[in-house]
Coordinates of C-alpha atoms in Angstrom, one line a residue:
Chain A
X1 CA -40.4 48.6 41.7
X2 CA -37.3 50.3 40.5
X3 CA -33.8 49.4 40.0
X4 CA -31.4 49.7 42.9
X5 CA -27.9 50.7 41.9
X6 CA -26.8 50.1 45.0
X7 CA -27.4 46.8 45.8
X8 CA -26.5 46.5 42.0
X9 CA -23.3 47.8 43.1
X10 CA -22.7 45.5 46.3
X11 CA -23.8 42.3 44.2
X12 CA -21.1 43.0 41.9
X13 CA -18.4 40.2 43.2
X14 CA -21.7 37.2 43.3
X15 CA -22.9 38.0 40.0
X16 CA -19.7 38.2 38.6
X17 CA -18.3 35.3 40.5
X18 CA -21.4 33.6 38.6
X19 CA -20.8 34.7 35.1
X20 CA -17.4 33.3 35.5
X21 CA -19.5 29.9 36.2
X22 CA -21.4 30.5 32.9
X23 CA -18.6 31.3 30.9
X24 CA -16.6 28.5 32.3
X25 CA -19.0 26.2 31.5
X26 CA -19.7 27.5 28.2
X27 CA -16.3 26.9 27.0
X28 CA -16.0 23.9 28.2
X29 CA -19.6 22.6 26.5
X30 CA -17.9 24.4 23.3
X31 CA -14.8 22.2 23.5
X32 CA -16.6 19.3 24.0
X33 CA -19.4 19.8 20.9
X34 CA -16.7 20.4 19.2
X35 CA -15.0 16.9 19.6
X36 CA -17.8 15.0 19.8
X37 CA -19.4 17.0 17.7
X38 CA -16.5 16.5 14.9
X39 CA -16.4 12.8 15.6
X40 CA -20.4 12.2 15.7
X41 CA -20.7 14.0 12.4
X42 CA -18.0 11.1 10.9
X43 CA -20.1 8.4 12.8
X44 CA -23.1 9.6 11.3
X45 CA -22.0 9.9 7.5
X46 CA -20.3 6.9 7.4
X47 CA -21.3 4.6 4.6
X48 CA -21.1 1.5 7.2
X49 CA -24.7 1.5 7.4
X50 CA -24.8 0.4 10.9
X51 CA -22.1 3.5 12.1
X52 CA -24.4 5.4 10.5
X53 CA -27.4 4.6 12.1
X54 CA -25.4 4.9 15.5
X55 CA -24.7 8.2 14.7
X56 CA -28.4 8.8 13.6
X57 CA -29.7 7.6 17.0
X58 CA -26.8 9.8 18.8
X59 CA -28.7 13.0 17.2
X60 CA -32.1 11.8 17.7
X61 CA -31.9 10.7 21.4
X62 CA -29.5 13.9 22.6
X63 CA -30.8 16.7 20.4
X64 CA -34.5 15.2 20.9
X65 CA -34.0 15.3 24.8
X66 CA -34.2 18.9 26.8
X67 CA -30.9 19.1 28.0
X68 CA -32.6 20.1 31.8
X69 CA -33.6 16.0 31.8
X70 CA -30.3 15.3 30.1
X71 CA -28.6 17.3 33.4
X72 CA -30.7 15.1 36.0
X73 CA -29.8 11.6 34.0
X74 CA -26.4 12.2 34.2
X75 CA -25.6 13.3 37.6
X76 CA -28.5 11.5 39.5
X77 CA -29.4 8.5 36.8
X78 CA -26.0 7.8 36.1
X79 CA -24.8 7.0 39.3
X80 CA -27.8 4.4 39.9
X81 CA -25.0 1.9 38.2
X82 CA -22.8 0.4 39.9
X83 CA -20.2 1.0 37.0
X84 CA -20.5 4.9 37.6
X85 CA -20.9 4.8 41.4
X86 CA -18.2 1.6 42.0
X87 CA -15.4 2.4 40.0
X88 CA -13.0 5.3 39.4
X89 CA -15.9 6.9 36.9
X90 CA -17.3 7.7 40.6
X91 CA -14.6 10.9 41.2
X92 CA -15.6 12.4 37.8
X93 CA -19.7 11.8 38.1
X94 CA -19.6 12.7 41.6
X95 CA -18.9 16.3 40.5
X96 CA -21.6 18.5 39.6
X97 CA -18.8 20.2 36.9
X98 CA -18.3 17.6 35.1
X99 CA -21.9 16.2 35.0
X100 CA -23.1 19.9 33.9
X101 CA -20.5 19.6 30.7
X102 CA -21.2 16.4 29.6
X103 CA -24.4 16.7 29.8
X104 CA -24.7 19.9 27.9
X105 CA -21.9 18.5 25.9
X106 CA -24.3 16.0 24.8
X107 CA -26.7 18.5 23.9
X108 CA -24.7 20.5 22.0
X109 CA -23.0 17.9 20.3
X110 CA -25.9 16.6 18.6
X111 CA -26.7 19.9 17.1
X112 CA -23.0 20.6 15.7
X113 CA -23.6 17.4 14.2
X114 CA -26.3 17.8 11.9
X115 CA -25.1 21.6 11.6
X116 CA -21.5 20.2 10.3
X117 CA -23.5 17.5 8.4
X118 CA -25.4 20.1 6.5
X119 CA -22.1 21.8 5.6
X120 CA -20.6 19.4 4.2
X121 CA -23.4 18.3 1.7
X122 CA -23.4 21.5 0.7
X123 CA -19.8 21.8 -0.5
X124 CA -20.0 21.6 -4.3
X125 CA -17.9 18.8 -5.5
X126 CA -15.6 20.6 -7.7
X127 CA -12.9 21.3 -5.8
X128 CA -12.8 18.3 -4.1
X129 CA -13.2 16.4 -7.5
X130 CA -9.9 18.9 -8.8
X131 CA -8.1 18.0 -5.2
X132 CA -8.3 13.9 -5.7
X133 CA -7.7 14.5 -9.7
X134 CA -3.8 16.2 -8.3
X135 CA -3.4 12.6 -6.7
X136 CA -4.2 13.8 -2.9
X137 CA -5.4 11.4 -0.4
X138 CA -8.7 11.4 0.3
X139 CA -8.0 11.8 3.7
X140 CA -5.8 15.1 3.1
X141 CA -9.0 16.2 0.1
X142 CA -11.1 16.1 3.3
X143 CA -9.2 18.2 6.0
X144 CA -8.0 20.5 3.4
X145 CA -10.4 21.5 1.1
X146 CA -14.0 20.1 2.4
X147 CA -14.2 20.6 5.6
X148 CA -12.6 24.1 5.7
X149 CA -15.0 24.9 2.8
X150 CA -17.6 23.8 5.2
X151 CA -16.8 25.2 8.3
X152 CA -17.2 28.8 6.6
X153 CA -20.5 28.0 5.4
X154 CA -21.6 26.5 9.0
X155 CA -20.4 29.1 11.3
X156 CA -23.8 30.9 10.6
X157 CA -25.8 28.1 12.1
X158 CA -23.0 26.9 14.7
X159 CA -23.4 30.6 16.0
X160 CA -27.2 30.2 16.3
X161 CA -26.6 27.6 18.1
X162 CA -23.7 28.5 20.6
X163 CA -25.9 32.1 21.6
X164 CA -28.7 29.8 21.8
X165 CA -27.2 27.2 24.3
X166 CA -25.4 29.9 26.0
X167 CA -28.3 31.0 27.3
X168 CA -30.3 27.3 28.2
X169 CA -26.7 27.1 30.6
X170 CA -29.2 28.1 33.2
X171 CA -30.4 25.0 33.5
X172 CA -27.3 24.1 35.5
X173 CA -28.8 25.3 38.6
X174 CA -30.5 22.2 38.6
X175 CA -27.3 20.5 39.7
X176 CA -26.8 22.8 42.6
X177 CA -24.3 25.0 40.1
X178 CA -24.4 28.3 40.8
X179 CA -23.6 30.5 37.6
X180 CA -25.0 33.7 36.8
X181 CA -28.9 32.9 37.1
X182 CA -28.0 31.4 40.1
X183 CA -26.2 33.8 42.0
X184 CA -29.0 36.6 40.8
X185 CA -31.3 34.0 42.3
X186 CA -29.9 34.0 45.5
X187 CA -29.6 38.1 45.4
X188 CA -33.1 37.9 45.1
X189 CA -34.0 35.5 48.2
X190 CA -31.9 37.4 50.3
X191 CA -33.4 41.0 49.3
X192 CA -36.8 40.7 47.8
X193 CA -36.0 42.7 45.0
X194 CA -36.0 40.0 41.9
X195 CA -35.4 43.1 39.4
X196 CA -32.2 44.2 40.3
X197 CA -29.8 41.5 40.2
X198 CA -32.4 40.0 37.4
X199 CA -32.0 43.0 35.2
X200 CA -28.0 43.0 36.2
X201 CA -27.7 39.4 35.4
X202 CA -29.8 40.2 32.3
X203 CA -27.4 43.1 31.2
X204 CA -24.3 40.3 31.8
X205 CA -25.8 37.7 29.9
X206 CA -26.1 40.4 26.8
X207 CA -22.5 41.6 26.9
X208 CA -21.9 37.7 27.0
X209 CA -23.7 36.9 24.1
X210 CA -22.7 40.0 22.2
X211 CA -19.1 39.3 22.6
X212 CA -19.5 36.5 21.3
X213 CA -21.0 37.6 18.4
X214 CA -18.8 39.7 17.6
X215 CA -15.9 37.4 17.7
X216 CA -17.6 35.0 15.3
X217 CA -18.3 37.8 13.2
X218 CA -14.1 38.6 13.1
X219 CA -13.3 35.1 12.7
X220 CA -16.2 35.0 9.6
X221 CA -14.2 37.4 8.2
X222 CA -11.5 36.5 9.1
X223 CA -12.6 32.8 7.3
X224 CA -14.1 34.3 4.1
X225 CA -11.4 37.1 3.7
X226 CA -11.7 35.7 0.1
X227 CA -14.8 36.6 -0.4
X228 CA -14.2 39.9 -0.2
X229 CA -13.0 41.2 -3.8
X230 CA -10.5 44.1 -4.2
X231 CA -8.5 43.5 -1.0
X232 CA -5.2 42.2 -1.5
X233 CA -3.3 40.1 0.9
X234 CA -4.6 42.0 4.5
X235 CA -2.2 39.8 6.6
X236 CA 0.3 41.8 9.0
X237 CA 3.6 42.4 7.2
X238 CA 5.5 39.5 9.4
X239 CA 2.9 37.1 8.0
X240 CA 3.5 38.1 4.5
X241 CA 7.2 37.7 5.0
X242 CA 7.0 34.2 6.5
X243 CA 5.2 33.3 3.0
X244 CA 8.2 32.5 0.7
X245 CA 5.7 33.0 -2.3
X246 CA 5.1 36.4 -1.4
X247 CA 9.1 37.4 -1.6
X248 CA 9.0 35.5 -5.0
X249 CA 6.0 37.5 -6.3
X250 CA 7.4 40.9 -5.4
X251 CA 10.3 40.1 -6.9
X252 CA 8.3 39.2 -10.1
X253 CA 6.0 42.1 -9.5
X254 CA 9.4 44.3 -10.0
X255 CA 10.3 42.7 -13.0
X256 CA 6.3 41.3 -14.4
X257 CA 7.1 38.5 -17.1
X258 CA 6.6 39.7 -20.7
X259 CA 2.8 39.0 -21.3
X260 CA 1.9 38.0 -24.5
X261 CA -1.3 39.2 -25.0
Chain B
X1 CA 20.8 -6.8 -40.7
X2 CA 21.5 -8.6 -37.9
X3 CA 19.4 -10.7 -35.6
X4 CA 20.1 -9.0 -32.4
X5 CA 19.9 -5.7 -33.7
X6 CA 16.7 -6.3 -34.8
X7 CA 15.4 -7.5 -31.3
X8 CA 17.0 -4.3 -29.6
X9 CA 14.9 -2.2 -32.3
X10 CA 11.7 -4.2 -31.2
X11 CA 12.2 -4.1 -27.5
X12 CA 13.0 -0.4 -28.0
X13 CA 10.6 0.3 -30.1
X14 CA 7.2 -1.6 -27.7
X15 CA 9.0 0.9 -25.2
X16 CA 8.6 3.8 -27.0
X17 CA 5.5 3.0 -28.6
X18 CA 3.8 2.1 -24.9
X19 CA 0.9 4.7 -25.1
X20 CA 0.1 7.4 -23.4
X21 CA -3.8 6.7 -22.7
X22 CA -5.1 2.9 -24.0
X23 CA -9.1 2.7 -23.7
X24 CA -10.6 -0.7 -24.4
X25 CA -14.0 -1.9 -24.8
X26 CA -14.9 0.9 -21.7
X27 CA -18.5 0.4 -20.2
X28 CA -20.2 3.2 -17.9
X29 CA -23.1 2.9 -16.4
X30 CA -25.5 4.9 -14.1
X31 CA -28.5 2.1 -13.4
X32 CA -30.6 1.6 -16.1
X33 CA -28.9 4.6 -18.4
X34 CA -25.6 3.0 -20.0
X35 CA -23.3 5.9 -21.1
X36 CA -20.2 4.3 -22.6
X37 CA -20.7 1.6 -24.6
X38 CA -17.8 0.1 -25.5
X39 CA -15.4 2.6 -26.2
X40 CA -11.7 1.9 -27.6
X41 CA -9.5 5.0 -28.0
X42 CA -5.8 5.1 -28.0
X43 CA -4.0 8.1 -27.2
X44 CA -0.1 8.1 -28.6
X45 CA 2.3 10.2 -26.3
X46 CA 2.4 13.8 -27.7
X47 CA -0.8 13.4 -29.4
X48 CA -3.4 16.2 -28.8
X49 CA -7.2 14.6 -29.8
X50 CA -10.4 16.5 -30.1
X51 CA -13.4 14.9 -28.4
X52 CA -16.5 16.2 -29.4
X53 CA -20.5 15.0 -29.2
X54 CA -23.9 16.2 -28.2
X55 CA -24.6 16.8 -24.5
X56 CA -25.3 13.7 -22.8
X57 CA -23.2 11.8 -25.5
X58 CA -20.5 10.6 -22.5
X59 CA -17.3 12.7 -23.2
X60 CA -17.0 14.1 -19.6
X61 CA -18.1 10.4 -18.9
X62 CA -15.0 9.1 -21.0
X63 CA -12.1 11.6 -19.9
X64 CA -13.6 11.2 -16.1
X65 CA -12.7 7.6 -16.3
X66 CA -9.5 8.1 -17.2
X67 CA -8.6 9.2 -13.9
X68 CA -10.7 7.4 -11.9
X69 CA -13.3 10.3 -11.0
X70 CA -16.0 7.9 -12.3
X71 CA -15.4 4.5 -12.0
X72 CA -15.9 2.1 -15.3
X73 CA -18.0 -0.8 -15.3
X74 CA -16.3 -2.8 -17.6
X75 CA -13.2 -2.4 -20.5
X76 CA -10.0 -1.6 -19.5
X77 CA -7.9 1.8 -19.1
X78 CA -4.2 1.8 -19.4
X79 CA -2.4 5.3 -18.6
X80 CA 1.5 5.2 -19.4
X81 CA 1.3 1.4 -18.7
X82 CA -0.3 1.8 -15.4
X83 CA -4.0 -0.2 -15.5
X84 CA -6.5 1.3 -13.8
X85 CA -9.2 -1.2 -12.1
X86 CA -12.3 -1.2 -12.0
X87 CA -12.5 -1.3 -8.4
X88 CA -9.9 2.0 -7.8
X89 CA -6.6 0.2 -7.8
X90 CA -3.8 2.5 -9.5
X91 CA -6.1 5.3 -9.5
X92 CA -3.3 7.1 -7.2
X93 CA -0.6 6.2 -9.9
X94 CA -2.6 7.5 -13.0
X95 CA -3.5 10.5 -10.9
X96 CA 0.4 11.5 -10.6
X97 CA 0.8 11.3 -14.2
X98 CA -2.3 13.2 -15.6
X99 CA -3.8 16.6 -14.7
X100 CA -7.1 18.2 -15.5
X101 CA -8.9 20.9 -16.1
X102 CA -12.9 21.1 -15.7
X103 CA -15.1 23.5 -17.2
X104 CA -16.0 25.0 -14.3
X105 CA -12.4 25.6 -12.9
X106 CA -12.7 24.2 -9.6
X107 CA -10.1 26.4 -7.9
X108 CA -9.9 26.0 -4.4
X109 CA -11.4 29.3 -3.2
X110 CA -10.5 29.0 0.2
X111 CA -6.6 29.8 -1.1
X112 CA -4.9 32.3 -3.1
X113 CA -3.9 31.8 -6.5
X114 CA -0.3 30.6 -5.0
X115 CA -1.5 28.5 -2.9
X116 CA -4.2 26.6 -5.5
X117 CA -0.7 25.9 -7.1
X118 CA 1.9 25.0 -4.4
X119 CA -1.5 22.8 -2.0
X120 CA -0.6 19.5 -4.1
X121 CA 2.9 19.3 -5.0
X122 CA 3.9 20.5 -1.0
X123 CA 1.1 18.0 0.3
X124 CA 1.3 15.0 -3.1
X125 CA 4.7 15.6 -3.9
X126 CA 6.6 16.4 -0.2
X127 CA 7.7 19.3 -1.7
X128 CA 9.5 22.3 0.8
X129 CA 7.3 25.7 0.8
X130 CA 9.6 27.3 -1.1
X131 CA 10.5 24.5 -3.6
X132 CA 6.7 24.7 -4.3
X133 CA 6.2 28.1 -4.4
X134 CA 8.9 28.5 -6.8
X135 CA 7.7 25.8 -9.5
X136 CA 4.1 27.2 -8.6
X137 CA 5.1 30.8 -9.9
X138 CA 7.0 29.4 -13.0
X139 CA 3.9 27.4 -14.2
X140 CA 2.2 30.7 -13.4
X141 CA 4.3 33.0 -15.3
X142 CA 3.7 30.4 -18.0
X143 CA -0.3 31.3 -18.3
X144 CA 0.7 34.9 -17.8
X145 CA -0.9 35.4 -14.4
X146 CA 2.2 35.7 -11.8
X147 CA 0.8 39.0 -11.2
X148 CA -1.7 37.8 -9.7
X149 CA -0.4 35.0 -7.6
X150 CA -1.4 36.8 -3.6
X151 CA -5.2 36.9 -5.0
X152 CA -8.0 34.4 -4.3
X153 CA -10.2 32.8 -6.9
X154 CA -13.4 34.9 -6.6
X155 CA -11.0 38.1 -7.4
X156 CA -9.8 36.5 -10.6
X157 CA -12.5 36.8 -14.4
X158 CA -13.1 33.2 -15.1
X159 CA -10.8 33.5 -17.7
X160 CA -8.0 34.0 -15.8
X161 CA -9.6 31.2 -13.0
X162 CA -9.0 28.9 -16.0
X163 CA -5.7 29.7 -16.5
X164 CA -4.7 29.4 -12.9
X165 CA -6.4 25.7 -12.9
X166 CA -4.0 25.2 -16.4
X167 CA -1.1 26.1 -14.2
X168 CA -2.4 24.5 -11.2
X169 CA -2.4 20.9 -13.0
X170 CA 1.0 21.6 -14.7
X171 CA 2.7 22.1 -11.2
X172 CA 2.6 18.6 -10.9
X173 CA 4.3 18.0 -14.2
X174 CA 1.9 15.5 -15.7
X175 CA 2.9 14.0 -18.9
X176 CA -0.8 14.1 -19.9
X177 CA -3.3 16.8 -19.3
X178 CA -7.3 16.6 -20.1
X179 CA -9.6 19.1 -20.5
X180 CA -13.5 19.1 -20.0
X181 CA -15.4 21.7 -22.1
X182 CA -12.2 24.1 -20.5
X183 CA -14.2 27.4 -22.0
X184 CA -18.0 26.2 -22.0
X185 CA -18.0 28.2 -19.0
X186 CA -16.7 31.8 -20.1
X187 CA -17.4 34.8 -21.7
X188 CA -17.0 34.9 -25.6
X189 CA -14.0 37.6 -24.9
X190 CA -12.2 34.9 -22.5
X191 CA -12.2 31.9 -24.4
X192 CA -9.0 32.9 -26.8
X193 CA -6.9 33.8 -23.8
X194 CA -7.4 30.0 -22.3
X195 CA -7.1 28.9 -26.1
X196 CA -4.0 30.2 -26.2
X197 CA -2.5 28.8 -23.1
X198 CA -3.4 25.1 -24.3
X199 CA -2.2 25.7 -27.9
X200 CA 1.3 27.2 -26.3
X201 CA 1.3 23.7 -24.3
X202 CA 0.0 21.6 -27.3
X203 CA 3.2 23.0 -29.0
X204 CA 5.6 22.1 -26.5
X205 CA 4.7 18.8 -26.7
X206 CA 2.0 18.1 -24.2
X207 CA -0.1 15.1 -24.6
X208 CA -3.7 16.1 -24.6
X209 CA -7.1 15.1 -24.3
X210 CA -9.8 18.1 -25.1
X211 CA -13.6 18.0 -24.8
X212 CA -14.7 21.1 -26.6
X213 CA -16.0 22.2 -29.5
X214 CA -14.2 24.8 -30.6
X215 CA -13.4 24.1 -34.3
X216 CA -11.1 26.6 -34.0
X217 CA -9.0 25.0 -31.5
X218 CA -9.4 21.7 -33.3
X219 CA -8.2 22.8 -36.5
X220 CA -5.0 24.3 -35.4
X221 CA -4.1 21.7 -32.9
X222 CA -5.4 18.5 -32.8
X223 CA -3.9 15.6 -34.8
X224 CA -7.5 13.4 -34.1
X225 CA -11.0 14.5 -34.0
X226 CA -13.3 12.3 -32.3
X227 CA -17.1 11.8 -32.5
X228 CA -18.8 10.3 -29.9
X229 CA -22.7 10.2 -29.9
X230 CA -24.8 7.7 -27.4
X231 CA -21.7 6.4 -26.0
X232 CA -19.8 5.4 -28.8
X233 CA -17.6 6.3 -30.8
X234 CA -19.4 7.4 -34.6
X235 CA -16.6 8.4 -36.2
X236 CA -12.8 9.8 -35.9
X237 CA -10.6 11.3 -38.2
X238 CA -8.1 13.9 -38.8
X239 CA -9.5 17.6 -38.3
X240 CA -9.8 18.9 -41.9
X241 CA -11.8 15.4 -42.5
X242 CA -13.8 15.8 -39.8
X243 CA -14.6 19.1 -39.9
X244 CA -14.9 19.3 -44.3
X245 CA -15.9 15.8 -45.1
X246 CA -17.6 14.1 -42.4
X247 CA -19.1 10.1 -43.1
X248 CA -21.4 9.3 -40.6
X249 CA -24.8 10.9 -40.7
X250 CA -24.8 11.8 -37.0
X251 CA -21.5 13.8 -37.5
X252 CA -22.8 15.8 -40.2
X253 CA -26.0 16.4 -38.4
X254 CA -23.8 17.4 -35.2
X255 CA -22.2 19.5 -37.0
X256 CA -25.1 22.0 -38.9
X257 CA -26.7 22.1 -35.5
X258 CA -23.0 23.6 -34.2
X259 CA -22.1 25.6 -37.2
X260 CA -26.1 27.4 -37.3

């Protein structure tokens, strides 16, 4: 058995016609944790105790279940009802797409949930505590300062997970989607050689994943540019100009106020 | 003297003499542990008081109160004439009017040093960008540490942190500020630079509320020292008393465990 760079060559257009499937749908379960994920994770800390056990039961059920039997439930379970299959909801379930989404969606969801959960019990009080003490809302003490606290500490995990469910996309082949794994499939029935297009899928799926990786790693630093001590404001110079503080401190940079000390 | 000059003193005068901070009868507590046990303190406007006690006494306790980080369980707490209940009502009000500073700074550390100062009075206050940024580098010119202003937090000595949290509650212009243990937290070398910042704005007329126990601090500024031990207050008097001739045995005891 050895690797055919030919037929790697002429499978080119299907593979990549597939990764564009994958990478589709990727995004598009990304968005989708990411709003219900948000949302879930608001559900599930509520202090209503019922909301709360809602959102406890969201996390159990679609984070318990493998998201291959979430896939079948949604595009051949769901449309058992006659509320799916007899209304408009039909046009929407009726399309492997959108079944594929939301129920990866689902999936995902759950895990961005408890990953967002654990990120926000692990922002120290203080500064929120300092926020509400300058008369903030609550509200604003949330959005401003906790959550963007936590998001820095979970983009770790939420990376884990996006690489991880990035790859388990495959299981969309079980509603007749053909991404990447698909198309290499199909390669493979047609030549009887499963290692090329295999090890060519295999090659796509690791440029996928390392992209990725390394865009969470620019927007990490990016998000913890802070973090890093000794480096001044690293903004492009339009940036700094559209800060009216920063014209105010070179001004008083020229002319430093008479310290004391 | 006549009548009606005399009623245009008094009405005048229960104006003025409105305090800044009035603590009755305060009750705290967490289950089964009671940590403020009746507390009455009044803080006069422009008077700078000393709170002092042994860890676990319910200082932080009493100043977190105050602005509704903890709520009380029973007493009242009056803040310029504005009561804060029980249940959280005027807690918004009392928070526009007093500003604090905890020992552990607190800075936001997602944002530069500018933007610790211009967040609440652009986001609390509907103040422009440039508005804010402006008052933000005056209150930070005031601590000394304008130079610093495009830094973040983690970049800063905790000294310096302090300072910017000093500045950071000022750029709200409260008419009250408390403090929690402000140097607890630093090195030895930092602690006169932070000193100094609070006696520059005990001077200009600041009313203040200080947990710390820096006799030093005490001695030059404050006009009241107060003891509190188990949740009450022991004992309160000026600082040469307190510090030279204290009554209660639990003061003087306090005070040889501090001093050795």
């Amino acid at each position: 058995m050895s690797f055919d760079f030919a037929l790697a060559w002429d499978s080119m257009p299907a593979l990549l016609n597939g990764a564009w499937m994958t990478v589709l749908i990727t995004a598009s379960v990304m968005a989708v944790g990411a709003v219900l994920g948000f949302g879930m994770c608001l559900v599930r800390m509520s202090r209503n105790r019922v909301l709360a056990a809602v959102g406890a039961a969201y996390v159990a059920v679609f984070r318990g279940a493998p998201s291959i039997v979430l896939l079948y439930l949604v595009y051949a379970g769901l449309p058992q009802l006659s509320i799916v299959r007899d209304t408009p909801l039909w046009v929407l379930f009726a399309s492997p797409l959108f079944c594929a989404i939301l129920g990866l969606g689902l999936n995902h969801s759950a895990y961005v949930v408890e990953i967002l959960r654990g990120a926000l019990s692990a922002v120290p009080p203080g500064p929120v505590e300092a926020a509400l003490a300058l008369g903030l809302s609550p509200r604003l003490v949330f959005l401003k300062v906790r959550l963007p606290i936590a998001v820095r500490y979970g983009l770790k995990a939420y990376q884990n997970e996006v690489l991880i469910f990035l790859k388990s996309t495959v299981a969309v082949g079980a509603v007749t989607i053909a991404d990447l794994t698909g198309a290499a499939n199909e390669i493979f029935s047609m030549t009887y050689d499963p290692f090329t297009p295999l090890v060519t899928a295999g090659a796509m799926y690791w440029a996928m994943t390392n992209s990725l990786r390394l865009a969470f790693e620019a927007l990490d630093r990016r998000l913890n540019r802070h973090l890093a001590a000794g480096v001044p404001d690293s903004r492009p110079a339009t940036a700094r100009r559209a800060d009216p503080g920063s014209a105010l401190f070179r001004r008083l940079r020229r002319s430093p106020a008479k310290p004391a000390e | 003297m006549g009548l009606a000059f005399q009623t245009d003193l008094g009405l005048d005068a229960r104006l003025r003499h409105r305090a800044a901070i009035e603590i009755r009868g305060l009750r705290k507590r967490y289950g089964a542990q009671e940590v403020l046990r009746g507390v009455t303190l009044t803080v006069e406007r422009g008077e700078k008081i000393v709170l002092c006690g042994p860890s676990g006494s319910g200082k932080s306790t009493l100043i977190r109160c105050i602005n509704g980080l903890e709520r009380h369980d029973g007493g009242t707490i009056a803040v310029n004439g504005v009561d804060l209940d029980a249940d959280g009502r005027g807690v918004q009000d009392v928070r526009r009017e007093v500003g604090m500073v905890f020992q552990h700074f607190n800075l936001f550390p997602h944002m530069t040093i500018l933007e610790n100062c211009t967040f609440a009075p652009r986001h609390a206050l509907g103040l422009s960008p440039a508005k804010a940024a402006e008052r933000a580098m005056h209150h930070l010119a005031r601590v000394r540490i304008a130079d610093q202003a495009g830094k973040y937090p983690a970049q800063l000595s905790g000294g310096q942190q302090q300072r910017v949290a000093i500045a950071r509650a000022l750029c709200m212009d409260p008419k009250i500020m408390l403090f929690d243990e402000p140097t607890s937290a630093l090195d030895p070398e930092m602690v006169s630079e932070v000193l100094q910042v609070m006696e520059e704005l005990a001077a200009q007329g600041m009313t203040m509320l200080c947990v710390t126990h820096e006799m030093g601090f005490a001695r030059h500024v404050a006009d009241r020292c107060v003891f509190l031990d188990h949740g009450e207050i022991v004992e309160q008097a000026d600082a040469e008393r307190f510090f030279a001739a204290p009554e209660s045995e639990r003061l003087r005891a306090f005070l040889n465990q501090m001093l050795r």
